[in-house]
PDB file of C-alpha atoms in Angstrom:
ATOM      1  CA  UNK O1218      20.415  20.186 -59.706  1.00  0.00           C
ATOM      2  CA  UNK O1219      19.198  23.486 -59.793  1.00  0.00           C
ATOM      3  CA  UNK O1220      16.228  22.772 -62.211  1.00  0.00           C
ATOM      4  CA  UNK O1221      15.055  19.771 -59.686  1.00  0.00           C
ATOM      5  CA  UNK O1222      15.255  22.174 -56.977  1.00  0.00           C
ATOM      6  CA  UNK O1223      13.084  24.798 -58.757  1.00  0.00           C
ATOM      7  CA  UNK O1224      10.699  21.658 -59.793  1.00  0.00           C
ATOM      8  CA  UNK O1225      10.234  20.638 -55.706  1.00  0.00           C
ATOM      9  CA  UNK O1226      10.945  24.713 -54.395  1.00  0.00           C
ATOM     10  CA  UNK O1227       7.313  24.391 -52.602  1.00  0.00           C
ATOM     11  CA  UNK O1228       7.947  21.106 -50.989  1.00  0.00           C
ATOM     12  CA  UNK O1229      11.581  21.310 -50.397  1.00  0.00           C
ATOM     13  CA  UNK O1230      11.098  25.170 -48.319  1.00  0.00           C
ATOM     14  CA  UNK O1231       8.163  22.933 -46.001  1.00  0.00           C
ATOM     15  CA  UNK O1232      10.818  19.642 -45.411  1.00  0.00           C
ATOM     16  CA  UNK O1233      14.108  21.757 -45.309  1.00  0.00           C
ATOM     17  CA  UNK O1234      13.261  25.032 -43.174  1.00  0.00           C
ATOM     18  CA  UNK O1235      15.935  27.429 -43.677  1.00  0.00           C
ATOM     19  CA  UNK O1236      18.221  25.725 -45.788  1.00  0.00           C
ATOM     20  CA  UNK O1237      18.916  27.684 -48.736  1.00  0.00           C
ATOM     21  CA  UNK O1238      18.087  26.053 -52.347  1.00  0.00           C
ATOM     22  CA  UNK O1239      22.540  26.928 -52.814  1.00  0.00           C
ATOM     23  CA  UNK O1240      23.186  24.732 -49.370  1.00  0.00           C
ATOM     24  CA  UNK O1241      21.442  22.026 -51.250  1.00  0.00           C
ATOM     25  CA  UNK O1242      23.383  19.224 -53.282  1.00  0.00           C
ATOM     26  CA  UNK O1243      21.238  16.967 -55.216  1.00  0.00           C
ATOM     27  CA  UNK O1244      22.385  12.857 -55.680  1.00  0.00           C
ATOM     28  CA  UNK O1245      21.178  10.858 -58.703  1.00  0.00           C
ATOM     29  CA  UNK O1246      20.930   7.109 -58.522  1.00  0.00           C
ATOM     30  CA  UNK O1247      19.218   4.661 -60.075  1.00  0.00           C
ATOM     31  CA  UNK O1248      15.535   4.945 -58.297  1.00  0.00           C
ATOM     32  CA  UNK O1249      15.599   8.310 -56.759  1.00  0.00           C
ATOM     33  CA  UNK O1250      16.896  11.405 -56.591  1.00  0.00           C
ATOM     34  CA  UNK O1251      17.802  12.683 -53.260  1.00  0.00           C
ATOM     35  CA  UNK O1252      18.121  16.564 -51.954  1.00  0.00           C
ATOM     36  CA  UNK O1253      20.979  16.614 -49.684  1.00  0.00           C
ATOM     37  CA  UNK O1254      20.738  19.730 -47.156  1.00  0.00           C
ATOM     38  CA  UNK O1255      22.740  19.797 -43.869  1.00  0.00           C
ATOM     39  CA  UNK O1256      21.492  17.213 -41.369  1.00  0.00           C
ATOM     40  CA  UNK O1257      18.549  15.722 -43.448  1.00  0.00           C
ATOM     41  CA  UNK O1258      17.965  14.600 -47.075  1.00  0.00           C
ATOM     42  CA  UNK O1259      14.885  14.305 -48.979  1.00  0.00           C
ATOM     43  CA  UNK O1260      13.919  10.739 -51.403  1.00  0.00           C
ATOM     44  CA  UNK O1261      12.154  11.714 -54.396  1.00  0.00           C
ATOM     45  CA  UNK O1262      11.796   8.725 -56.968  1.00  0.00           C
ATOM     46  CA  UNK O1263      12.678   8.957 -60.436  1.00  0.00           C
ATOM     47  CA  UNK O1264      10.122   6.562 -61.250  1.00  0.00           C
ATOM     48  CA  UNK O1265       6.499   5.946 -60.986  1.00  0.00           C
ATOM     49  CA  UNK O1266       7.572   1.852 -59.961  1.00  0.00           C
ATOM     50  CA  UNK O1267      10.437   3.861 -57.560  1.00  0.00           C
ATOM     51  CA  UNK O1268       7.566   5.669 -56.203  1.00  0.00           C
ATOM     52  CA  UNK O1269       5.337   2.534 -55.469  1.00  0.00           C
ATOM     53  CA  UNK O1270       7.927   1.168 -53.492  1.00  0.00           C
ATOM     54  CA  UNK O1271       8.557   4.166 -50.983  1.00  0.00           C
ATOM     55  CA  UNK O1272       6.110   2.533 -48.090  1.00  0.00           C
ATOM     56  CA  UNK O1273       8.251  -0.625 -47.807  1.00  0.00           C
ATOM     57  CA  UNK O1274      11.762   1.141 -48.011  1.00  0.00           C
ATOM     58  CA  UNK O1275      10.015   3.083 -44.745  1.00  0.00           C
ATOM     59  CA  UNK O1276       9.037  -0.110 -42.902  1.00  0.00           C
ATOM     60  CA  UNK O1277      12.584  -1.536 -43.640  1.00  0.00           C
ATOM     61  CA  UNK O1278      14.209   1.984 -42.320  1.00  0.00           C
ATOM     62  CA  UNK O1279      11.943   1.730 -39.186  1.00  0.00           C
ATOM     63  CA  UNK O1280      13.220  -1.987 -38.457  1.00  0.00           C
ATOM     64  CA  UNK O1281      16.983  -1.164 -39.058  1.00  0.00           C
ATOM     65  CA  UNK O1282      16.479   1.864 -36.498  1.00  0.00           C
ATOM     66  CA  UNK O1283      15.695  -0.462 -33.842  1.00  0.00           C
ATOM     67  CA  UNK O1284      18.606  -2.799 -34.389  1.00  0.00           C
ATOM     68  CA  UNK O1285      21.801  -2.038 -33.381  1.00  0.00           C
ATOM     69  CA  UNK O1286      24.033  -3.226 -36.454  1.00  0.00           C
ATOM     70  CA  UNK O1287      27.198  -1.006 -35.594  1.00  0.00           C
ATOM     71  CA  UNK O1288      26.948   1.519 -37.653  1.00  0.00           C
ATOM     72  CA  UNK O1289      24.647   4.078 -39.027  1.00  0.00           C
ATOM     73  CA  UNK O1290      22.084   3.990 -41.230  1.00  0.00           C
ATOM     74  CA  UNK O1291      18.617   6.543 -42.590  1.00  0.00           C
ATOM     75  CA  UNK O1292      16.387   7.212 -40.002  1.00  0.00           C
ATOM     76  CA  UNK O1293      13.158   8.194 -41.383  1.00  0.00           C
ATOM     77  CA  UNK O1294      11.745  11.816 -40.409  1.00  0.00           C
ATOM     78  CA  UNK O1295       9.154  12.503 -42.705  1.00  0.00           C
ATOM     79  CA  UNK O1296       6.587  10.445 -45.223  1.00  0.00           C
ATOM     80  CA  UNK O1297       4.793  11.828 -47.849  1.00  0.00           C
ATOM     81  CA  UNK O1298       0.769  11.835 -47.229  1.00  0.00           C
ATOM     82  CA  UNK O1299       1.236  13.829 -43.779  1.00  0.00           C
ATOM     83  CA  UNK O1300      -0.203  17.037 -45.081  1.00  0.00           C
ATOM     84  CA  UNK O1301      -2.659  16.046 -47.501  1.00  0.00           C
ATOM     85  CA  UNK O1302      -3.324  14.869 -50.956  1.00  0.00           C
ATOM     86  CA  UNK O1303      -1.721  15.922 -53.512  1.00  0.00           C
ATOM     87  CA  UNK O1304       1.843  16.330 -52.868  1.00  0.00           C
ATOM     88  CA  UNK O1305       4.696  14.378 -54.576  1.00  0.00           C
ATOM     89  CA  UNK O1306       5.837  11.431 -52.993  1.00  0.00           C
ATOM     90  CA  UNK O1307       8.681  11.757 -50.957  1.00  0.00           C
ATOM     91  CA  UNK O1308      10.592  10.219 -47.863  1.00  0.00           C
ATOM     92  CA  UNK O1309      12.719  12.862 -45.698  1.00  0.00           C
ATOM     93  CA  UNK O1310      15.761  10.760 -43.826  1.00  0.00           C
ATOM     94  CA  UNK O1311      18.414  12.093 -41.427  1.00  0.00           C
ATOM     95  CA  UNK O1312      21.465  12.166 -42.892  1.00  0.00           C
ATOM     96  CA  UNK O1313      24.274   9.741 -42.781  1.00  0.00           C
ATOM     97  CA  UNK O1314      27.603  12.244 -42.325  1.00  0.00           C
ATOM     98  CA  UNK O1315      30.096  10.867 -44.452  1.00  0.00           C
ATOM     99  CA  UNK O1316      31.507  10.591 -47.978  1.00  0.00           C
ATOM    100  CA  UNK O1317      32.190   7.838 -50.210  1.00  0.00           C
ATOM    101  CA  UNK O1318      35.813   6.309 -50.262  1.00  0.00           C
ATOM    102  CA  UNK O1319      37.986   6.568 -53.081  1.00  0.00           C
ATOM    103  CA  UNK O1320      39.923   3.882 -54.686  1.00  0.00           C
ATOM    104  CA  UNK O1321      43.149   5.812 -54.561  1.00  0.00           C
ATOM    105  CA  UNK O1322      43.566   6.195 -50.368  1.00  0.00           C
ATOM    106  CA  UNK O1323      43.760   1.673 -50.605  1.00  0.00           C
ATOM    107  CA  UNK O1324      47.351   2.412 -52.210  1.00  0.00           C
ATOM    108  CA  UNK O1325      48.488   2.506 -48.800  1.00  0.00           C
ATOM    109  CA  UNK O1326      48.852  -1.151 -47.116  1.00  0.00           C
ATOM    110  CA  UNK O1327      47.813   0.163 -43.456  1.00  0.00           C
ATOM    111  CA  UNK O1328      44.640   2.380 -44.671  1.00  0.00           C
ATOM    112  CA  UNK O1329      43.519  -1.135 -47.061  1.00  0.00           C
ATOM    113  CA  UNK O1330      43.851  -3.091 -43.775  1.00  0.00           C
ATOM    114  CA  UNK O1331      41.842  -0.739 -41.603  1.00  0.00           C
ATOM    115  CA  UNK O1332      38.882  -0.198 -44.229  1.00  0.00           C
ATOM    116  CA  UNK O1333      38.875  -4.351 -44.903  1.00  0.00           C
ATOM    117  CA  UNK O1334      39.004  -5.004 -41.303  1.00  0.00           C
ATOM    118  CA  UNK O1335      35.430  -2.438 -40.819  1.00  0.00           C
ATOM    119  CA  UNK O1336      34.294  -4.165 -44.063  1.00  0.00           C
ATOM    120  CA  UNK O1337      34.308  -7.147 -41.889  1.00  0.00           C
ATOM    121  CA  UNK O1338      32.444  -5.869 -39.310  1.00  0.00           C
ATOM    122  CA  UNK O1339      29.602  -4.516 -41.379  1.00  0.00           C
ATOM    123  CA  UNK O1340      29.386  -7.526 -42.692  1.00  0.00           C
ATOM    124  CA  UNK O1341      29.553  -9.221 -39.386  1.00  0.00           C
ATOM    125  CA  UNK O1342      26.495  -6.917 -38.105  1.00  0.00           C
ATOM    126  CA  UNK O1343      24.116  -7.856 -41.030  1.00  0.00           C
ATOM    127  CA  UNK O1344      25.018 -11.348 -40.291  1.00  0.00           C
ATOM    128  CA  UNK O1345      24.137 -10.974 -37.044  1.00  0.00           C
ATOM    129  CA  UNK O1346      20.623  -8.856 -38.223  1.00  0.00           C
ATOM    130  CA  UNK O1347      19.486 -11.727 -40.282  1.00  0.00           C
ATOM    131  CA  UNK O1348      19.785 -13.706 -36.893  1.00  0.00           C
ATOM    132  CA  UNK O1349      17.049 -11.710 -34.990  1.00  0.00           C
ATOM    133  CA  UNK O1350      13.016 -12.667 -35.348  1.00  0.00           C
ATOM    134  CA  UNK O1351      12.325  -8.930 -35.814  1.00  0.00           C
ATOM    135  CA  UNK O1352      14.436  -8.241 -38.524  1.00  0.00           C
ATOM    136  CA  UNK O1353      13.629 -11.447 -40.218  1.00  0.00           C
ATOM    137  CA  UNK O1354       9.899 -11.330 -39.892  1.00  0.00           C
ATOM    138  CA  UNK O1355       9.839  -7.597 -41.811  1.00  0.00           C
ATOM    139  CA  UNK O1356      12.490  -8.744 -44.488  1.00  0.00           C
ATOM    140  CA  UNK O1357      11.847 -10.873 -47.577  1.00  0.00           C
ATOM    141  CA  UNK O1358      13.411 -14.110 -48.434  1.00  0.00           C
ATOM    142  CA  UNK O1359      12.056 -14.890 -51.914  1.00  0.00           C
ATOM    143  CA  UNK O1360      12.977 -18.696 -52.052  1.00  0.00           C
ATOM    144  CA  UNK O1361      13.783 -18.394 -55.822  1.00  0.00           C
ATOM    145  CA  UNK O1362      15.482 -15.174 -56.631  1.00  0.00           C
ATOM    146  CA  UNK O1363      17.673 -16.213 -59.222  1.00  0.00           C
ATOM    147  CA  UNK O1364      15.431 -18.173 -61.318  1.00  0.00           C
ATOM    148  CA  UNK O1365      13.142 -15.578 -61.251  1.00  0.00           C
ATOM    149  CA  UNK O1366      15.432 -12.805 -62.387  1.00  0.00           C
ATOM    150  CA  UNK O1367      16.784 -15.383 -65.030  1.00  0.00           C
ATOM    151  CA  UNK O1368      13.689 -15.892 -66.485  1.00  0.00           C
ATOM    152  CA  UNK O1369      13.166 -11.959 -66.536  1.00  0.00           C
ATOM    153  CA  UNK O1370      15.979 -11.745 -68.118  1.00  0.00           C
ATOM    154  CA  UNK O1371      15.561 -13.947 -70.807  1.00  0.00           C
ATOM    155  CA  UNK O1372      11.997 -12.782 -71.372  1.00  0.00           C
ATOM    156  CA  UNK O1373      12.686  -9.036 -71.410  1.00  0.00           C
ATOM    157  CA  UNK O1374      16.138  -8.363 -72.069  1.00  0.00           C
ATOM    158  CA  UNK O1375      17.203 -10.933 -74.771  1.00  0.00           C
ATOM    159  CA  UNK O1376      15.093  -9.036 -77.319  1.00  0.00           C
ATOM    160  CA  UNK O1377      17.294  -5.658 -77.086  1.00  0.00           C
ATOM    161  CA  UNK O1378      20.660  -8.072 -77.279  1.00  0.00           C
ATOM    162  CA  UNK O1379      23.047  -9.056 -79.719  1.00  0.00           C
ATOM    163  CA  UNK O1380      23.457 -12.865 -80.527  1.00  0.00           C
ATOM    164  CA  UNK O1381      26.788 -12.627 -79.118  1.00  0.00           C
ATOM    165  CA  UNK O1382      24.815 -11.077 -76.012  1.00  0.00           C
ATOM    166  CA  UNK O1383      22.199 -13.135 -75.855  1.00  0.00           C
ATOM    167  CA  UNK O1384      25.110 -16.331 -75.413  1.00  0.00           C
ATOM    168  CA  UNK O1385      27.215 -14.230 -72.832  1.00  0.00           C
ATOM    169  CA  UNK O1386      23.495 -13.664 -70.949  1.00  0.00           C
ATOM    170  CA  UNK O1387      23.085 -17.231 -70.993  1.00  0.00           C
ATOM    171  CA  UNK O1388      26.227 -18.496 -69.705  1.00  0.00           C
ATOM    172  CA  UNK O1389      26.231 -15.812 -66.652  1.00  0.00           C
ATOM    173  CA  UNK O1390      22.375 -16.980 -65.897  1.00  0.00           C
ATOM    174  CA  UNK O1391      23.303 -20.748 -66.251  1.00  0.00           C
ATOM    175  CA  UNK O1392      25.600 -20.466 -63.476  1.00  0.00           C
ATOM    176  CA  UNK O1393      23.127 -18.666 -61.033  1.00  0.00           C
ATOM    177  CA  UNK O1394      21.460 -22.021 -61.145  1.00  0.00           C
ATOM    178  CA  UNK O1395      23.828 -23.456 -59.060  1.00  0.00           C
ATOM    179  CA  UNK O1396      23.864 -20.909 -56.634  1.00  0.00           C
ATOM    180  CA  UNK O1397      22.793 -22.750 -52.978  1.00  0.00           C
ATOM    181  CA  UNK O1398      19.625 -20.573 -51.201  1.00  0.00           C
ATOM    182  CA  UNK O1399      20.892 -19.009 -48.470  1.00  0.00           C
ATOM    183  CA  UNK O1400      19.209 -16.471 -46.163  1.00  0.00           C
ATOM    184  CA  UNK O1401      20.846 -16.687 -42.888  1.00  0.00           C
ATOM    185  CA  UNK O1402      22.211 -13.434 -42.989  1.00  0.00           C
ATOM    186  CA  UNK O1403      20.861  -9.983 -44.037  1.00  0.00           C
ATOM    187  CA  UNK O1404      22.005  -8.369 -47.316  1.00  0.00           C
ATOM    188  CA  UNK O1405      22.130  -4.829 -48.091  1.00  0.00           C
ATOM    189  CA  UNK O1406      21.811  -5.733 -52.527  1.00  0.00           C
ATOM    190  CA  UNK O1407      23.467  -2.844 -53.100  1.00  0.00           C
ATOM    191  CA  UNK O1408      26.785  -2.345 -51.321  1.00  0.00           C
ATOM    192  CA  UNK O1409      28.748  -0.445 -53.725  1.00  0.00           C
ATOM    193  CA  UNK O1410      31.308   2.233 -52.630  1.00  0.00           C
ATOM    194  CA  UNK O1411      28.505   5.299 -53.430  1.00  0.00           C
ATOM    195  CA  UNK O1412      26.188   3.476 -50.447  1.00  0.00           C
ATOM    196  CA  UNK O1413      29.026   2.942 -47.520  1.00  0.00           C
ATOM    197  CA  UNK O1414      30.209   6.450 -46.064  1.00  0.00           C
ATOM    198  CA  UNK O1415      33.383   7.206 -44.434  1.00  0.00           C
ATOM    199  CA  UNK O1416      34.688  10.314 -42.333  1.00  0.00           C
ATOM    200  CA  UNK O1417      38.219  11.418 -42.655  1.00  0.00           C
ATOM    201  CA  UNK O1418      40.704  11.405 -39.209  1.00  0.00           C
ATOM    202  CA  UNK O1419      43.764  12.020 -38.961  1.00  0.00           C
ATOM    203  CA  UNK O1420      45.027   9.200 -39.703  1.00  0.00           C
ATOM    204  CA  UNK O1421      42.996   6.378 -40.766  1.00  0.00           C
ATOM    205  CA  UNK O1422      39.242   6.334 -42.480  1.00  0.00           C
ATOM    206  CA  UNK O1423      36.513   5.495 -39.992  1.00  0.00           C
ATOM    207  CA  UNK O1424      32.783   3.875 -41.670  1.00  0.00           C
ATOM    208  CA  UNK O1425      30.433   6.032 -40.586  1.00  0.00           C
ATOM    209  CA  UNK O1426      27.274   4.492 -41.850  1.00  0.00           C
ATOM    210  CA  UNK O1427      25.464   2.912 -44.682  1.00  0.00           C
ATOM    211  CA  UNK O1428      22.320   4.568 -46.745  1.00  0.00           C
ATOM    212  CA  UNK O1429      20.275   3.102 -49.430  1.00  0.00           C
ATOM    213  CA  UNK O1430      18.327   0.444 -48.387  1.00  0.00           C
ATOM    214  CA  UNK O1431      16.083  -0.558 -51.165  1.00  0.00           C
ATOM    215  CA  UNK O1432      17.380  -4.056 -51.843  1.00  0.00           C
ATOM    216  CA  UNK O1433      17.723  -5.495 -48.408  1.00  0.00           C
ATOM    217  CA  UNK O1434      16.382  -8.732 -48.089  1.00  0.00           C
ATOM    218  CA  UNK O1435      17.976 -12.125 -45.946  1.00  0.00           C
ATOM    219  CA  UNK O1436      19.552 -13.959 -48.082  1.00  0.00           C
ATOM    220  CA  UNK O1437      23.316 -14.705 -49.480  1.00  0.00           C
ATOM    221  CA  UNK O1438      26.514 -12.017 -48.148  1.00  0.00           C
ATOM    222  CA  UNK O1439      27.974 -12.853 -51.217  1.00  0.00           C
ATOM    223  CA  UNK O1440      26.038 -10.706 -52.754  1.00  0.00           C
ATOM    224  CA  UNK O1441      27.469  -8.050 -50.283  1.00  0.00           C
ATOM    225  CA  UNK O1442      31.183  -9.332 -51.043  1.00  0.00           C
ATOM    226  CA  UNK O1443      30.767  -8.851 -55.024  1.00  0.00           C
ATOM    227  CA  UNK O1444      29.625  -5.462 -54.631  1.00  0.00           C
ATOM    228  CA  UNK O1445      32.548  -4.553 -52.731  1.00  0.00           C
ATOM    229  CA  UNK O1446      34.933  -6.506 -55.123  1.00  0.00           C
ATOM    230  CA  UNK O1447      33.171  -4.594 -58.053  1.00  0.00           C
ATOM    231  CA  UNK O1448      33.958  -1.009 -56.078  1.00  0.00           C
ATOM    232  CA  UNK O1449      37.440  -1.697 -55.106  1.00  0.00           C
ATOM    233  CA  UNK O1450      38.949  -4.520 -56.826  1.00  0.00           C
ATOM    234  CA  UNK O1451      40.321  -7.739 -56.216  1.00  0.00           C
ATOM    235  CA  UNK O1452      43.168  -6.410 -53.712  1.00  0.00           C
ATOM    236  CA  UNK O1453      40.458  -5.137 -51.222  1.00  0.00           C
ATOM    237  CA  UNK O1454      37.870  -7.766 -51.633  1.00  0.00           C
ATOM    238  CA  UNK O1455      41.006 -10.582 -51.158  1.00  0.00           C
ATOM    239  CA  UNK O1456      41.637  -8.485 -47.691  1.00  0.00           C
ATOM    240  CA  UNK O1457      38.064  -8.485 -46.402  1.00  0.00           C
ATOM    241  CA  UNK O1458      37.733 -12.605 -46.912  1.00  0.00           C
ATOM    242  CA  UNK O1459      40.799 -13.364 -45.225  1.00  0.00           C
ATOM    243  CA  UNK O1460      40.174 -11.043 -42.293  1.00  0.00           C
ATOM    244  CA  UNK O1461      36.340 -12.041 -42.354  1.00  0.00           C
ATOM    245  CA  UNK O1462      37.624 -16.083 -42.807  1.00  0.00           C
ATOM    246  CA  UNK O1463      35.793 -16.761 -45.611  1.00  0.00           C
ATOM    247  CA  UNK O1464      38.730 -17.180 -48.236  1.00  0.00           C
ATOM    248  CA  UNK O1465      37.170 -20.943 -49.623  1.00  0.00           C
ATOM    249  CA  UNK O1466      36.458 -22.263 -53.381  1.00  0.00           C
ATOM    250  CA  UNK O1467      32.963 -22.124 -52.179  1.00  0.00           C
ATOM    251  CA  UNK O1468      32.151 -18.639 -51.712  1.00  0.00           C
ATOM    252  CA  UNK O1469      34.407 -17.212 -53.963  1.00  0.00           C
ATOM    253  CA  UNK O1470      32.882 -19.238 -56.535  1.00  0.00           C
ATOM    254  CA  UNK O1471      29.003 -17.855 -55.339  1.00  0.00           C
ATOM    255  CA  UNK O1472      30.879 -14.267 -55.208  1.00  0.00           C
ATOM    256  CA  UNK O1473      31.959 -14.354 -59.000  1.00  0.00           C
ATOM    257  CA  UNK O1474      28.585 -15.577 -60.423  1.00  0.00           C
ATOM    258  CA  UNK O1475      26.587 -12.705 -58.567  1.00  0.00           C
ATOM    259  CA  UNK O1476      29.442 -10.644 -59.649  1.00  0.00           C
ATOM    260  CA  UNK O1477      29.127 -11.537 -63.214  1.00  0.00           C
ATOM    261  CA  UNK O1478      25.493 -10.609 -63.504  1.00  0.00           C
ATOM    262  CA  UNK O1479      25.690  -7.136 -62.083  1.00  0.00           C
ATOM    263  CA  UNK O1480      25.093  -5.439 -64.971  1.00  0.00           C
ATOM    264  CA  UNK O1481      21.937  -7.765 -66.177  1.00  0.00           C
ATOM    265  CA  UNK O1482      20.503  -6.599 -62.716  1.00  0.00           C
ATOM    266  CA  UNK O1483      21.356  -3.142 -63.584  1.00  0.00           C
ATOM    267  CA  UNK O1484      19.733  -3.583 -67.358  1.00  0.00           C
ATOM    268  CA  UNK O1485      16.462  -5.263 -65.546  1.00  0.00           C
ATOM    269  CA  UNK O1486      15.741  -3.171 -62.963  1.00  0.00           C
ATOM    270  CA  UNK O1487      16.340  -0.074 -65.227  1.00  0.00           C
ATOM    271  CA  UNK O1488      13.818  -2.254 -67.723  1.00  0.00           C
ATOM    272  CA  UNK O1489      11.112  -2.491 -65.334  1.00  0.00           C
ATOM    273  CA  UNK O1490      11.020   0.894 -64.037  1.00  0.00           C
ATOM    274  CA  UNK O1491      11.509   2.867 -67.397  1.00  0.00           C
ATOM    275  CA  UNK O1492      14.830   3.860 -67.251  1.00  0.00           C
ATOM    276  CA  UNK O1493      16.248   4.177 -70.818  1.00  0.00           C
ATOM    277  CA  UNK O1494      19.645   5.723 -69.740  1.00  0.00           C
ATOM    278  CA  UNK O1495      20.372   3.077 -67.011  1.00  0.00           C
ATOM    279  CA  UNK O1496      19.373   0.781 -69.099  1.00  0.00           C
ATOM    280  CA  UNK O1497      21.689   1.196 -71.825  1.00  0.00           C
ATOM    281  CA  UNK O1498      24.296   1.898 -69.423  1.00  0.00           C
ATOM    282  CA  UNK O1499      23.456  -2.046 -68.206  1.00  0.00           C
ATOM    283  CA  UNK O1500      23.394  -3.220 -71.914  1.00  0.00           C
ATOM    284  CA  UNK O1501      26.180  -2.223 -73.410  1.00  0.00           C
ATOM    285  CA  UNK O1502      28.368  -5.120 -73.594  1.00  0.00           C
ATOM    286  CA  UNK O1503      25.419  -7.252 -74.757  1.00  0.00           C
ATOM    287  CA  UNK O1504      24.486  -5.443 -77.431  1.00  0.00           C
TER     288      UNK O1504
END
């Protein structure tokens, strides 16, 4: 943290006036690295590909600000190319107040029920999104996702794989094939438990908002389901679909195949962008 800080001290004293570099707290994910201060965060990316893609996350943050979806999300503040050539790229967002939820609080029955029963209704909201012309007109809905990222795969991953890797690949690609195209509904493509943010009462968790947009497209919530499955478990996910009414062989069956290539994604977006440590992270039980 501190050495980013140092790296960005110029930029980060003009975007965060009177915040001082120790009031700082720096998150690392996959694309960018963000510089939390008190009521506003700034996006670097890690990546020159990250980087590329910092205009569209903005449109998409300017179309979620004007729809209500229930809950919080980024609004964007700041864009890099404001005061002249030559600065990094950047985004500066308000921030989301909140913290991640941790597995251990679902041990008790009543706080599971109240976090799957606001699971729903984020859920419920993006459903609704994918419903308005505005939202759909500024979102993609690439009519064939999955055989394009299989044939990624197969064409850039399969080389850095074990046989025995290269036949689990296969078998978790095959099944994508049967995957219907849906796009009724919006999908955040990256719902795990680091990206939904709670606040603490006194008695029960309340979601507070969602950040990290870079994925959303229309297209299947069972893509939204597996990444909450993947965060929490089975016990949580089971909750959600029976409150939410979707507890049939269909999705469940279209929530285990995304499921099961989570970490290919992982591997092939780390691939394309030049991550070696996310990467490996994605590859190790193929190699």
């Amino acid at each position: 943290m501190e050495m980013l800080v140092q790296t960005y001290q110029a930029l980060l004293s003009r975007l965060l006036p009177e915040v001082e570099p120790e009031d700082l707290t720096v998150r690392e994910g996959q694309f960018h690295q963000v510089v939390v201060g008190p009521d506003r965060v700034v996006c670097l990316p890690r990546t020159e590909a990250a980087a590329v893609r910092l205009p569209r996350r903005a449109a998409v943050l300017r179309v979620l600000a004007e729809f209500d979806l229930g809950f919080r999300t980024p609004e964007l503040l700041v864009e890099s190319g404001a005061h002249g050539v030559g600065e990094p790229p950047f985004l500066v967002l308000s921030r989301v107040p909140g913290t991640p939820l941790t597995t251990d609080v679902l041990g008790d029955p009543e706080v599971a029920d109240a976090v799957a029963a606001q699971y729903v209704g984020l859920l419920t909201g993006l459903a609704r999104a994918g419903a308005d012309d505005r939202v759909r007109a500024a979102l993609p809905a690439p009519e064939d996702r999955w055989r394009r990222f299989a044939a990624d795969v197969r064409a850039e991953l399969f080389g850095l794989m074990s046989a025995d890797g290269r036949q689990r690949a296969e078998r978790e690609l095959t099944a994508l094939a049967d995957l219907p195209r849906l796009t009724a509904a919006v999908v955040h493509g990256d719902l795990g438990a680091e990206n939904v943010l709670w606040e603490s009462t006194e008695e029960l968790p309340r979601l507070s908002g969602v950040i990290d947009w870079d994925d959303i497209a229309l297209g299947d919530p069972a893509e939204d389901l597996a990444a909450v499955g993947a965060s929490y478990g089975e016990g949580l996910l089971r909750r959600v679909l029976t409150l939410g009414g979707w507890v049939d062989h269909e999705t469940t069956t279209r929530i285990a195949t995304i499921a099961g290539t989570f970490a290919l994604q992982q591997a092939l977006a780390a691939y394309q962008d030049g991550d070696e440590e996310e990467l490996a992270d994605g590859l190790v039980d193929y190699r």
